[in-house]
PDB file of C-alpha atoms in Angstrom:
ATOM      1  CA  MET A   1      -0.020  -0.054  -0.143  1.00 37.00           C
ATOM      2  CA  THR A   2       2.767   2.389   1.022  1.00 36.00           C
ATOM      3  CA  GLU A   3       4.975   1.243  -1.845  1.00 43.00           C
ATOM      4  CA  MET A   4       4.551   4.423  -4.290  1.00 40.00           C
ATOM      5  CA  THR A   5       4.322   6.764  -1.687  1.00 44.00           C
ATOM      6  CA  GLY A   6       8.068   7.418  -1.499  1.00 50.00           C
ATOM      7  CA  ALA A   7       7.670   8.892   2.011  1.00 57.00           C
ATOM      8  CA  ARG A   8      10.460  10.626   3.759  1.00 71.00           C
ATOM      9  CA  ARG A   9       9.041   9.198   6.954  1.00 76.00           C
ATOM     10  CA  ALA A  10      10.329   5.813   8.398  1.00 83.00           C
ATOM     11  CA  VAL A  11       7.806   3.309   8.170  1.00 84.00           C
ATOM     12  CA  VAL A  12       7.937   0.517  10.681  1.00 83.00           C
ATOM     13  CA  SER A  13       6.183  -2.793  10.600  1.00 82.00           C
ATOM     14  CA  THR A  14       6.331  -6.130  12.242  1.00 82.00           C
ATOM     15  CA  PRO A  15       5.878  -8.810   9.257  1.00 85.00           C
ATOM     16  CA  SER A  16       5.906 -11.689  11.825  1.00 85.00           C
ATOM     17  CA  ASP A  17       5.993 -12.283  15.584  1.00 83.00           C
ATOM     18  CA  ASP A  18       9.823 -12.034  15.826  1.00 90.00           C
ATOM     19  CA  GLN A  19      10.453  -9.440  12.892  1.00 90.00           C
ATOM     20  CA  ILE A  20      10.838  -5.699  12.440  1.00 89.00           C
ATOM     21  CA  ARG A  21      10.953  -4.025   9.214  1.00 91.00           C
ATOM     22  CA  ILE A  22      11.909  -0.407   8.561  1.00 90.00           C
ATOM     23  CA  VAL A  23      11.484   1.370   5.321  1.00 92.00           C
ATOM     24  CA  ARG A  24      12.739   4.752   4.365  1.00 92.00           C
ATOM     25  CA  ASP A  25      13.243   6.526   1.137  1.00 92.00           C
ATOM     26  CA  PHE A  26      16.484   8.948   0.619  1.00 93.00           C
ATOM     27  CA  ASP A  27      16.892  11.496  -2.024  1.00 92.00           C
ATOM     28  CA  ALA A  28      20.363  10.210  -3.017  1.00 92.00           C
ATOM     29  CA  PRO A  29      21.929   7.357  -5.061  1.00 94.00           C
ATOM     30  CA  ALA A  30      22.516   3.983  -3.500  1.00 95.00           C
ATOM     31  CA  ALA A  31      26.307   4.402  -3.716  1.00 94.00           C
ATOM     32  CA  LEU A  32      26.186   7.406  -1.464  1.00 93.00           C
ATOM     33  CA  VAL A  33      23.616   5.951   1.038  1.00 94.00           C
ATOM     34  CA  PHE A  34      25.793   2.755   1.357  1.00 95.00           C
ATOM     35  CA  ARG A  35      28.819   4.975   2.044  1.00 94.00           C
ATOM     36  CA  ALA A  36      27.015   6.763   4.598  1.00 93.00           C
ATOM     37  CA  TRP A  37      25.886   3.446   6.164  1.00 94.00           C
ATOM     38  CA  THR A  38      29.315   1.833   6.342  1.00 95.00           C
ATOM     39  CA  SER A  39      31.974   4.458   6.778  1.00 94.00           C
ATOM     40  CA  PRO A  40      32.506   4.954  10.488  1.00 94.00           C
ATOM     41  CA  GLU A  41      33.026   8.730  10.365  1.00 92.00           C
ATOM     42  CA  LEU A  42      29.719   9.166   8.466  1.00 91.00           C
ATOM     43  CA  VAL A  43      27.836   6.683  10.768  1.00 91.00           C
ATOM     44  CA  ALA A  44      29.081   8.647  13.799  1.00 90.00           C
ATOM     45  CA  ARG A  45      27.161  11.643  12.607  1.00 87.00           C
ATOM     46  CA  TRP A  46      23.781  10.194  12.053  1.00 89.00           C
ATOM     47  CA  TRP A  47      23.432   7.137  14.307  1.00 85.00           C
ATOM     48  CA  HIS A  48      23.060   8.662  17.636  1.00 71.00           C
ATOM     49  CA  ALA A  49      20.106  11.226  17.004  1.00 54.00           C
ATOM     50  CA  ASP A  50      19.801  13.391  19.940  1.00 58.00           C
ATOM     51  CA  ARG A  51      19.771  10.842  22.525  1.00 64.00           C
ATOM     52  CA  GLY A  52      23.650  11.021  23.415  1.00 71.00           C
ATOM     53  CA  SER A  53      27.165  10.995  22.011  1.00 82.00           C
ATOM     54  CA  VAL A  54      28.811   8.518  19.968  1.00 87.00           C
ATOM     55  CA  THR A  55      32.053   7.308  21.599  1.00 90.00           C
ATOM     56  CA  SER A  56      33.043   4.883  19.034  1.00 92.00           C
ATOM     57  CA  ILE A  57      32.149   3.398  15.591  1.00 94.00           C
ATOM     58  CA  ASP A  58      34.265   0.437  14.397  1.00 97.00           C
ATOM     59  CA  ILE A  59      33.386  -1.179  11.134  1.00 97.00           C
ATOM     60  CA  ASP A  60      35.364  -3.975   9.466  1.00 98.00           C
ATOM     61  CA  LEU A  61      33.342  -4.237   6.209  1.00 97.00           C
ATOM     62  CA  ARG A  62      34.408  -7.701   5.000  1.00 98.00           C
ATOM     63  CA  VAL A  63      32.578 -11.073   5.343  1.00 98.00           C
ATOM     64  CA  GLY A  64      33.190 -12.208   8.848  1.00 98.00           C
ATOM     65  CA  GLY A  65      34.402  -8.884   9.952  1.00 98.00           C
ATOM     66  CA  ARG A  66      32.958  -7.095  13.005  1.00 98.00           C
ATOM     67  CA  TRP A  67      31.272  -4.155  13.859  1.00 97.00           C
ATOM     68  CA  ARG A  68      30.577  -2.226  17.015  1.00 96.00           C
ATOM     69  CA  TYR A  69      28.718   0.913  17.743  1.00 92.00           C
ATOM     70  CA  VAL A  70      28.885   2.575  21.219  1.00 90.00           C
ATOM     71  CA  MET A  71      27.253   5.769  22.578  1.00 85.00           C
ATOM     72  CA  VAL A  72      26.842   7.427  25.846  1.00 83.00           C
ATOM     73  CA  ALA A  73      23.314   8.062  26.312  1.00 70.00           C
ATOM     74  CA  SER A  74      22.168  11.357  27.841  1.00 63.00           C
ATOM     75  CA  GLY A  75      21.535   9.719  31.217  1.00 64.00           C
ATOM     76  CA  GLY A  76      25.151   8.859  31.239  1.00 72.00           C
ATOM     77  CA  PHE A  77      25.062   5.147  30.569  1.00 74.00           C
ATOM     78  CA  GLU A  78      26.700   3.472  27.905  1.00 81.00           C
ATOM     79  CA  VAL A  79      24.788   1.695  25.097  1.00 81.00           C
ATOM     80  CA  ALA A  80      26.697  -0.577  22.729  1.00 87.00           C
ATOM     81  CA  PHE A  81      25.749  -2.765  19.815  1.00 90.00           C
ATOM     82  CA  HIS A  82      28.096  -5.202  17.803  1.00 95.00           C
ATOM     83  CA  GLY A  83      27.726  -7.849  15.269  1.00 96.00           C
ATOM     84  CA  GLU A  84      29.530  -9.507  12.291  1.00 98.00           C
ATOM     85  CA  PHE A  85      29.112  -9.196   8.545  1.00 98.00           C
ATOM     86  CA  ARG A  86      27.530 -12.242   7.031  1.00 98.00           C
ATOM     87  CA  GLU A  87      26.971 -10.726   3.537  1.00 98.00           C
ATOM     88  CA  ILE A  88      28.285  -7.611   1.534  1.00 98.00           C
ATOM     89  CA  VAL A  89      26.977  -6.640  -1.817  1.00 98.00           C
ATOM     90  CA  PRO A  90      28.320  -3.253  -2.135  1.00 97.00           C
ATOM     91  CA  ASP A  91      25.697  -0.549  -2.693  1.00 97.00           C
ATOM     92  CA  GLU A  92      22.905  -3.027  -2.402  1.00 98.00           C
ATOM     93  CA  ARG A  93      22.755  -5.417   0.353  1.00 98.00           C
ATOM     94  CA  LEU A  94      24.427  -5.980   3.666  1.00 98.00           C
ATOM     95  CA  VAL A  95      23.517  -8.943   6.150  1.00 98.00           C
ATOM     96  CA  THR A  96      24.846  -8.591   9.576  1.00 98.00           C
ATOM     97  CA  THR A  97      24.237 -10.127  12.972  1.00 97.00           C
ATOM     98  CA  GLU A  98      23.399  -7.714  15.800  1.00 94.00           C
ATOM     99  CA  VAL A  99      23.680  -7.828  19.573  1.00 92.00           C
ATOM    100  CA  TYR A 100      22.522  -5.302  21.887  1.00 86.00           C
ATOM    101  CA  GLU A 101      25.074  -5.415  24.767  1.00 86.00           C
ATOM    102  CA  GLY A 102      22.474  -5.004  27.158  1.00 80.00           C
ATOM    103  CA  ALA A 103      20.920  -8.475  26.317  1.00 80.00           C
ATOM    104  CA  PRO A 104      24.081 -10.265  25.003  1.00 86.00           C
ATOM    105  CA  ASP A 105      21.799 -13.719  24.529  1.00 86.00           C
ATOM    106  CA  ASP A 106      19.571 -12.187  21.797  1.00 88.00           C
ATOM    107  CA  GLU A 107      21.310 -12.094  18.674  1.00 93.00           C
ATOM    108  CA  ALA A 108      19.308 -10.716  15.766  1.00 94.00           C
ATOM    109  CA  LEU A 109      20.106 -11.196  12.003  1.00 96.00           C
ATOM    110  CA  THR A 110      19.612  -7.780  10.013  1.00 96.00           C
ATOM    111  CA  THR A 111      19.239  -7.654   6.269  1.00 97.00           C
ATOM    112  CA  THR A 112      19.604  -4.211   4.757  1.00 96.00           C
ATOM    113  CA  THR A 113      18.835  -3.508   1.179  1.00 97.00           C
ATOM    114  CA  PHE A 114      19.434  -0.474  -0.869  1.00 96.00           C
ATOM    115  CA  ALA A 115      17.320  -0.019  -3.810  1.00 97.00           C
ATOM    116  CA  GLU A 116      17.867   2.643  -6.263  1.00 96.00           C
ATOM    117  CA  ALA A 117      15.421   4.119  -8.546  1.00 95.00           C
ATOM    118  CA  GLU A 118      15.686   7.401 -10.413  1.00 93.00           C
ATOM    119  CA  GLY A 119      18.415   8.692  -8.174  1.00 91.00           C
ATOM    120  CA  ARG A 120      16.703   7.918  -5.137  1.00 93.00           C
ATOM    121  CA  THR A 121      17.156   5.001  -2.733  1.00 94.00           C
ATOM    122  CA  ARG A 122      14.808   2.975  -0.800  1.00 95.00           C
ATOM    123  CA  VAL A 123      16.440   1.510   2.372  1.00 94.00           C
ATOM    124  CA  GLU A 124      14.608  -1.614   3.796  1.00 95.00           C
ATOM    125  CA  ILE A 125      15.998  -3.174   7.209  1.00 94.00           C
ATOM    126  CA  LEU A 126      14.511  -6.500   7.909  1.00 95.00           C
ATOM    127  CA  VAL A 127      15.478  -7.390  11.511  1.00 94.00           C
ATOM    128  CA  VAL A 128      14.803 -11.078  12.623  1.00 95.00           C
ATOM    129  CA  HIS A 129      15.152 -11.992  16.202  1.00 93.00           C
ATOM    130  CA  GLY A 130      15.068 -15.361  17.440  1.00 87.00           C
ATOM    131  CA  SER A 131      11.863 -14.836  19.433  1.00 88.00           C
ATOM    132  CA  LYS A 132       8.823 -12.629  19.982  1.00 82.00           C
ATOM    133  CA  ARG A 133      10.231 -11.604  23.386  1.00 82.00           C
ATOM    134  CA  ALA A 134      13.383 -10.405  21.943  1.00 85.00           C
ATOM    135  CA  ARG A 135      11.727  -8.938  19.128  1.00 84.00           C
ATOM    136  CA  ASP A 136       9.459  -7.022  21.561  1.00 77.00           C
ATOM    137  CA  MET A 137      12.201  -5.629  23.625  1.00 78.00           C
ATOM    138  CA  HIS A 138      13.909  -4.307  20.729  1.00 81.00           C
ATOM    139  CA  LEU A 139      10.683  -2.523  19.852  1.00 78.00           C
ATOM    140  CA  GLU A 140      10.486  -1.053  23.456  1.00 70.00           C
ATOM    141  CA  SER A 141      13.981   0.176  23.110  1.00 68.00           C
ATOM    142  CA  GLY A 142      12.617   3.006  20.875  1.00 58.00           C
ATOM    143  CA  MET A 143      11.452   4.753  24.109  1.00 49.00           C
ATOM    144  CA  GLU A 144      14.195   5.999  25.983  1.00 47.00           C
ATOM    145  CA  ASP A 145      13.906   7.107  29.450  1.00 45.00           C
ATOM    146  CA  GLY A 146      12.345  10.647  29.422  1.00 43.00           C
ATOM    147  CA  LEU A 147       9.950   9.489  26.771  1.00 49.00           C
ATOM    148  CA  GLN A 148       8.956   6.414  28.693  1.00 50.00           C
ATOM    149  CA  ARG A 149       8.122   8.740  31.602  1.00 49.00           C
ATOM    150  CA  ALA A 150       6.238  11.115  29.278  1.00 52.00           C
ATOM    151  CA  LEU A 151       4.048   7.991  28.181  1.00 52.00           C
ATOM    152  CA  GLU A 152       3.359   7.132  31.722  1.00 54.00           C
ATOM    153  CA  LEU A 153       2.258  10.422  32.455  1.00 54.00           C
ATOM    154  CA  LEU A 154       0.067  10.592  29.525  1.00 53.00           C
ATOM    155  CA  GLU A 155      -1.294   7.278  30.276  1.00 53.00           C
ATOM    156  CA  GLU A 156      -2.398   8.549  33.535  1.00 57.00           C
ATOM    157  CA  LEU A 157      -4.031  11.611  32.093  1.00 54.00           C
ATOM    158  CA  THR A 158      -5.839   9.691  29.462  1.00 51.00           C
ATOM    159  CA  HIS A 159      -7.163   7.303  32.182  1.00 53.00           C
ATOM    160  CA  GLY A 160      -8.721  10.496  33.740  1.00 50.00           C
ATOM    161  CA  MET A 161     -10.360  11.429  30.458  1.00 48.00           C
ATOM    162  CA  GLY A 162     -13.603   9.508  30.215  1.00 44.00           C
ATOM    163  CA  PRO A 163     -16.491   9.881  27.654  1.00 43.00           C
ATOM    164  CA  ALA A 164     -17.497  12.889  29.424  1.00 41.00           C
ATOM    165  CA  GLU A 165     -14.817  15.142  27.958  1.00 39.00           C
ATOM    166  CA  ALA A 166     -16.753  18.186  27.584  1.00 39.00           C
ATOM    167  CA  PRO A 167     -17.498  20.259  30.667  1.00 39.00           C
TER     168      PRO A 167
ATOM    169  CA  MET B   1      16.257  25.246   3.694  1.00 33.00           C
ATOM    170  CA  SER B   2      15.314  21.465   3.317  1.00 35.00           C
ATOM    171  CA  ALA B   3      17.123  20.989   6.663  1.00 35.00           C
ATOM    172  CA  MET B   4      14.592  23.508   8.121  1.00 35.00           C
ATOM    173  CA  ALA B   5      11.670  21.654   6.473  1.00 35.00           C
ATOM    174  CA  ARG B   6      13.038  18.412   8.037  1.00 33.00           C
ATOM    175  CA  ALA B   7      13.212  19.966  11.358  1.00 35.00           C
ATOM    176  CA  ALA B   8       9.813  20.898  11.056  1.00 36.00           C
ATOM    177  CA  THR B   9       8.687  17.385  10.543  1.00 30.00           C
ATOM    178  CA  THR B  10      10.026  16.086  13.746  1.00 32.00           C
ATOM    179  CA  SER B  11       7.832  18.712  15.738  1.00 43.00           C
ATOM    180  CA  ASP B  12       5.403  15.995  16.646  1.00 62.00           C
ATOM    181  CA  ALA B  13       3.714  14.817  19.481  1.00 66.00           C
ATOM    182  CA  PHE B  14       6.803  13.198  20.892  1.00 64.00           C
ATOM    183  CA  ASN B  15       8.837  16.429  20.884  1.00 68.00           C
ATOM    184  CA  ALA B  16       5.976  18.253  22.216  1.00 74.00           C
ATOM    185  CA  ILE B  17       5.873  15.998  25.477  1.00 71.00           C
ATOM    186  CA  ALA B  18       9.567  15.728  25.912  1.00 68.00           C
ATOM    187  CA  GLU B  19       9.419  19.251  27.488  1.00 77.00           C
ATOM    188  CA  PRO B  20       8.498  19.044  31.409  1.00 76.00           C
ATOM    189  CA  ARG B  21       6.683  22.317  31.355  1.00 88.00           C
ATOM    190  CA  ARG B  22       4.383  21.047  28.530  1.00 87.00           C
ATOM    191  CA  ARG B  23       3.649  17.995  30.192  1.00 79.00           C
ATOM    192  CA  GLN B  24       2.602  20.045  33.155  1.00 84.00           C
ATOM    193  CA  ILE B  25       0.327  22.113  31.058  1.00 90.00           C
ATOM    194  CA  LEU B  26      -1.093  18.962  29.519  1.00 85.00           C
ATOM    195  CA  GLU B  27      -1.761  17.627  33.175  1.00 78.00           C
ATOM    196  CA  LEU B  28      -3.527  20.924  34.219  1.00 85.00           C
ATOM    197  CA  LEU B  29      -5.495  20.864  30.990  1.00 87.00           C
ATOM    198  CA  ALA B  30      -6.573  17.276  31.577  1.00 78.00           C
ATOM    199  CA  GLN B  31      -8.279  18.292  34.779  1.00 76.00           C
ATOM    200  CA  GLN B  32     -10.393  20.831  32.993  1.00 85.00           C
ATOM    201  CA  GLU B  33     -10.581  23.550  30.415  1.00 91.00           C
ATOM    202  CA  ARG B  34      -8.395  26.600  31.433  1.00 95.00           C
ATOM    203  CA  ALA B  35      -7.747  29.937  30.118  1.00 96.00           C
ATOM    204  CA  VAL B  36      -4.061  31.191  29.497  1.00 96.00           C
ATOM    205  CA  GLY B  37      -4.402  33.355  32.446  1.00 95.00           C
ATOM    206  CA  ASP B  38      -5.271  30.185  34.632  1.00 95.00           C
ATOM    207  CA  LEU B  39      -2.262  28.375  33.532  1.00 96.00           C
ATOM    208  CA  VAL B  40      -0.008  31.521  34.236  1.00 97.00           C
ATOM    209  CA  GLU B  41      -1.252  31.414  37.707  1.00 95.00           C
ATOM    210  CA  LEU B  42      -0.951  27.863  38.491  1.00 94.00           C
ATOM    211  CA  LEU B  43       2.506  27.493  36.931  1.00 94.00           C
ATOM    212  CA  GLY B  44       3.943  30.772  38.103  1.00 94.00           C
ATOM    213  CA  VAL B  45       5.383  31.105  34.603  1.00 94.00           C
ATOM    214  CA  ALA B  46       5.130  34.231  32.523  1.00 96.00           C
ATOM    215  CA  GLN B  47       2.429  34.545  29.801  1.00 96.00           C
ATOM    216  CA  PRO B  48       4.559  34.764  26.829  1.00 96.00           C
ATOM    217  CA  GLN B  49       6.205  31.170  27.712  1.00 95.00           C
ATOM    218  CA  VAL B  50       2.806  29.807  28.594  1.00 96.00           C
ATOM    219  CA  SER B  51       1.576  30.886  25.211  1.00 95.00           C
ATOM    220  CA  LYS B  52       4.504  29.554  23.390  1.00 94.00           C
ATOM    221  CA  HIS B  53       3.979  26.118  24.902  1.00 94.00           C
ATOM    222  CA  LEU B  54       0.305  26.008  23.940  1.00 94.00           C
ATOM    223  CA  THR B  55       1.216  26.784  20.409  1.00 93.00           C
ATOM    224  CA  VAL B  56       3.426  23.778  20.235  1.00 89.00           C
ATOM    225  CA  LEU B  57       0.814  21.699  21.843  1.00 89.00           C
ATOM    226  CA  ARG B  58      -1.846  23.067  19.487  1.00 90.00           C
ATOM    227  CA  THR B  59       0.353  22.623  16.509  1.00 86.00           C
ATOM    228  CA  VAL B  60       0.644  18.959  17.063  1.00 81.00           C
ATOM    229  CA  GLY B  61      -3.149  18.664  17.913  1.00 82.00           C
ATOM    230  CA  MET B  62      -2.689  17.669  21.434  1.00 84.00           C
ATOM    231  CA  VAL B  63      -4.649  20.560  22.581  1.00 90.00           C
ATOM    232  CA  ASP B  64      -7.730  22.205  21.391  1.00 90.00           C
ATOM    233  CA  VAL B  65      -9.055  25.751  21.907  1.00 93.00           C
ATOM    234  CA  ARG B  66     -12.541  27.403  21.723  1.00 94.00           C
ATOM    235  CA  ASP B  67     -13.812  30.779  22.334  1.00 93.00           C
ATOM    236  CA  ASP B  68     -15.878  31.569  25.287  1.00 91.00           C
ATOM    237  CA  GLY B  69     -17.053  35.157  25.359  1.00 90.00           C
ATOM    238  CA  ARG B  70     -13.716  37.072  25.573  1.00 89.00           C
ATOM    239  CA  ARG B  71     -11.642  34.141  26.779  1.00 91.00           C
ATOM    240  CA  ARG B  72     -10.091  31.448  24.921  1.00 94.00           C
ATOM    241  CA  LEU B  73     -10.275  28.098  26.572  1.00 95.00           C
ATOM    242  CA  TYR B  74      -7.810  25.295  26.210  1.00 95.00           C
ATOM    243  CA  ARG B  75      -8.186  21.562  26.784  1.00 91.00           C
ATOM    244  CA  VAL B  76      -6.723  18.498  26.109  1.00 85.00           C
ATOM    245  CA  ASN B  77      -7.380  16.444  22.839  1.00 81.00           C
ATOM    246  CA  GLY B  78      -7.610  12.774  24.147  1.00 70.00           C
ATOM    247  CA  ALA B  79      -7.596  11.388  20.454  1.00 68.00           C
ATOM    248  CA  ALA B  80      -4.121  12.956  19.579  1.00 65.00           C
ATOM    249  CA  LEU B  81      -2.744  11.332  22.694  1.00 62.00           C
ATOM    250  CA  ARG B  82      -3.517   7.707  21.751  1.00 59.00           C
ATOM    251  CA  PRO B  83      -1.002   7.240  19.152  1.00 52.00           C
ATOM    252  CA  VAL B  84       1.754   8.096  21.546  1.00 53.00           C
ATOM    253  CA  HIS B  85       1.089   4.960  23.511  1.00 51.00           C
ATOM    254  CA  GLU B  86       1.889   2.815  20.866  1.00 57.00           C
ATOM    255  CA  TRP B  87       5.675   1.525  20.919  1.00 59.00           C
ATOM    256  CA  VAL B  88       6.129   0.983  17.084  1.00 66.00           C
ATOM    257  CA  ALA B  89       5.215   4.577  16.910  1.00 68.00           C
ATOM    258  CA  ALA B  90       7.909   5.404  19.480  1.00 68.00           C
ATOM    259  CA  PHE B  91      10.286   3.050  17.968  1.00 75.00           C
ATOM    260  CA  GLU B  92       9.438   4.682  14.230  1.00 78.00           C
ATOM    261  CA  HIS B  93      10.049   8.087  15.822  1.00 75.00           C
ATOM    262  CA  THR B  94      13.540   6.842  17.024  1.00 78.00           C
ATOM    263  CA  TRP B  95      14.440   5.832  13.471  1.00 83.00           C
ATOM    264  CA  SER B  96      13.035   9.013  11.827  1.00 83.00           C
ATOM    265  CA  GLU B  97      15.294  11.047  13.971  1.00 82.00           C
ATOM    266  CA  LEU B  98      18.220   9.022  12.789  1.00 86.00           C
ATOM    267  CA  PHE B  99      17.285   9.252   9.130  1.00 90.00           C
ATOM    268  CA  ASP B 100      16.596  13.110   9.442  1.00 89.00           C
ATOM    269  CA  ARG B 101      20.274  13.064  10.209  1.00 89.00           C
ATOM    270  CA  LEU B 102      21.329  10.778   7.695  1.00 93.00           C
ATOM    271  CA  ASP B 103      19.568  13.014   5.038  1.00 94.00           C
ATOM    272  CA  VAL B 104      22.102  15.806   6.151  1.00 93.00           C
ATOM    273  CA  VAL B 105      24.975  13.712   5.691  1.00 94.00           C
ATOM    274  CA  LEU B 106      23.842  12.602   2.236  1.00 95.00           C
ATOM    275  CA  ASP B 107      23.116  16.201   1.130  1.00 94.00           C
ATOM    276  CA  GLU B 108      26.861  16.964   1.829  1.00 94.00           C
ATOM    277  CA  LEU B 109      28.008  13.934   0.048  1.00 93.00           C
ATOM    278  CA  LYS B 110      25.990  14.880  -3.095  1.00 91.00           C
ATOM    279  CA  LYS B 111      27.425  18.460  -2.994  1.00 89.00           C
ATOM    280  CA  GLY B 112      30.833  17.016  -2.581  1.00 83.00           C
ATOM    281  CA  HIS B 113      30.197  14.627  -5.834  1.00 67.00           C
ATOM    282  CA  GLN B 114      28.955  17.646  -7.795  1.00 62.00           C
ATOM    283  CA  SER B 115      31.970  20.096  -7.137  1.00 52.00           C
TER     284      SER B 115
END
């Protein structure tokens, strides 16, 4: 349904119980997107969003090579991810393992495809976890502490708002 | 220019509630409809600041306003808060932030290629 929209918004879906799919279009050729995705100095500039500062990005871009991303979140604690490259097709496809070091027993397999059309590139990330539990934990990680707090607050608020909304 | 447009797209419900003062305002408006003056008094914050926060909350649709004689009354829009509860939306938001940054990096790479 969303195939033709070319939206700039990241679209997240859950194709099955243990999967997460993220799709986003970029206004750049696949070669550049791939470069921004696999060059440590470039990854360091976009990967962390506003949630903290990146302290190290290691990428050994070859099959069997390791990658590791580390950031210090706003709360002062370190958040790190690592994995191994399983498949590399330059400008087209990357398959890697991915472990969040806070839950080292759950290894996911991530397939990222870069599909170029008319100078634009659609990136699709498919993350396959071993279980629904691990998948759900991953999804929940989207909410960092401040946001979590805000959500709890909003939940309290909306509980207080019954059908009698109008005074 | 495009960077500014993108900054605007991230001004959604999540950013709106990330600000502690705005959460306070939502709390107060969830109790009952209130005018700006009521909020100024309850929060002990200057009116321009309160008005600024209300503008942000209205822009993302979390707060509605109606005219009541000479006063304008603000209230929480419950429907707008609902999507905020969904994890997928929160997760999507995290990725949207990352990708907005990636757009900036890509714009620079493209310029480097042209020159």
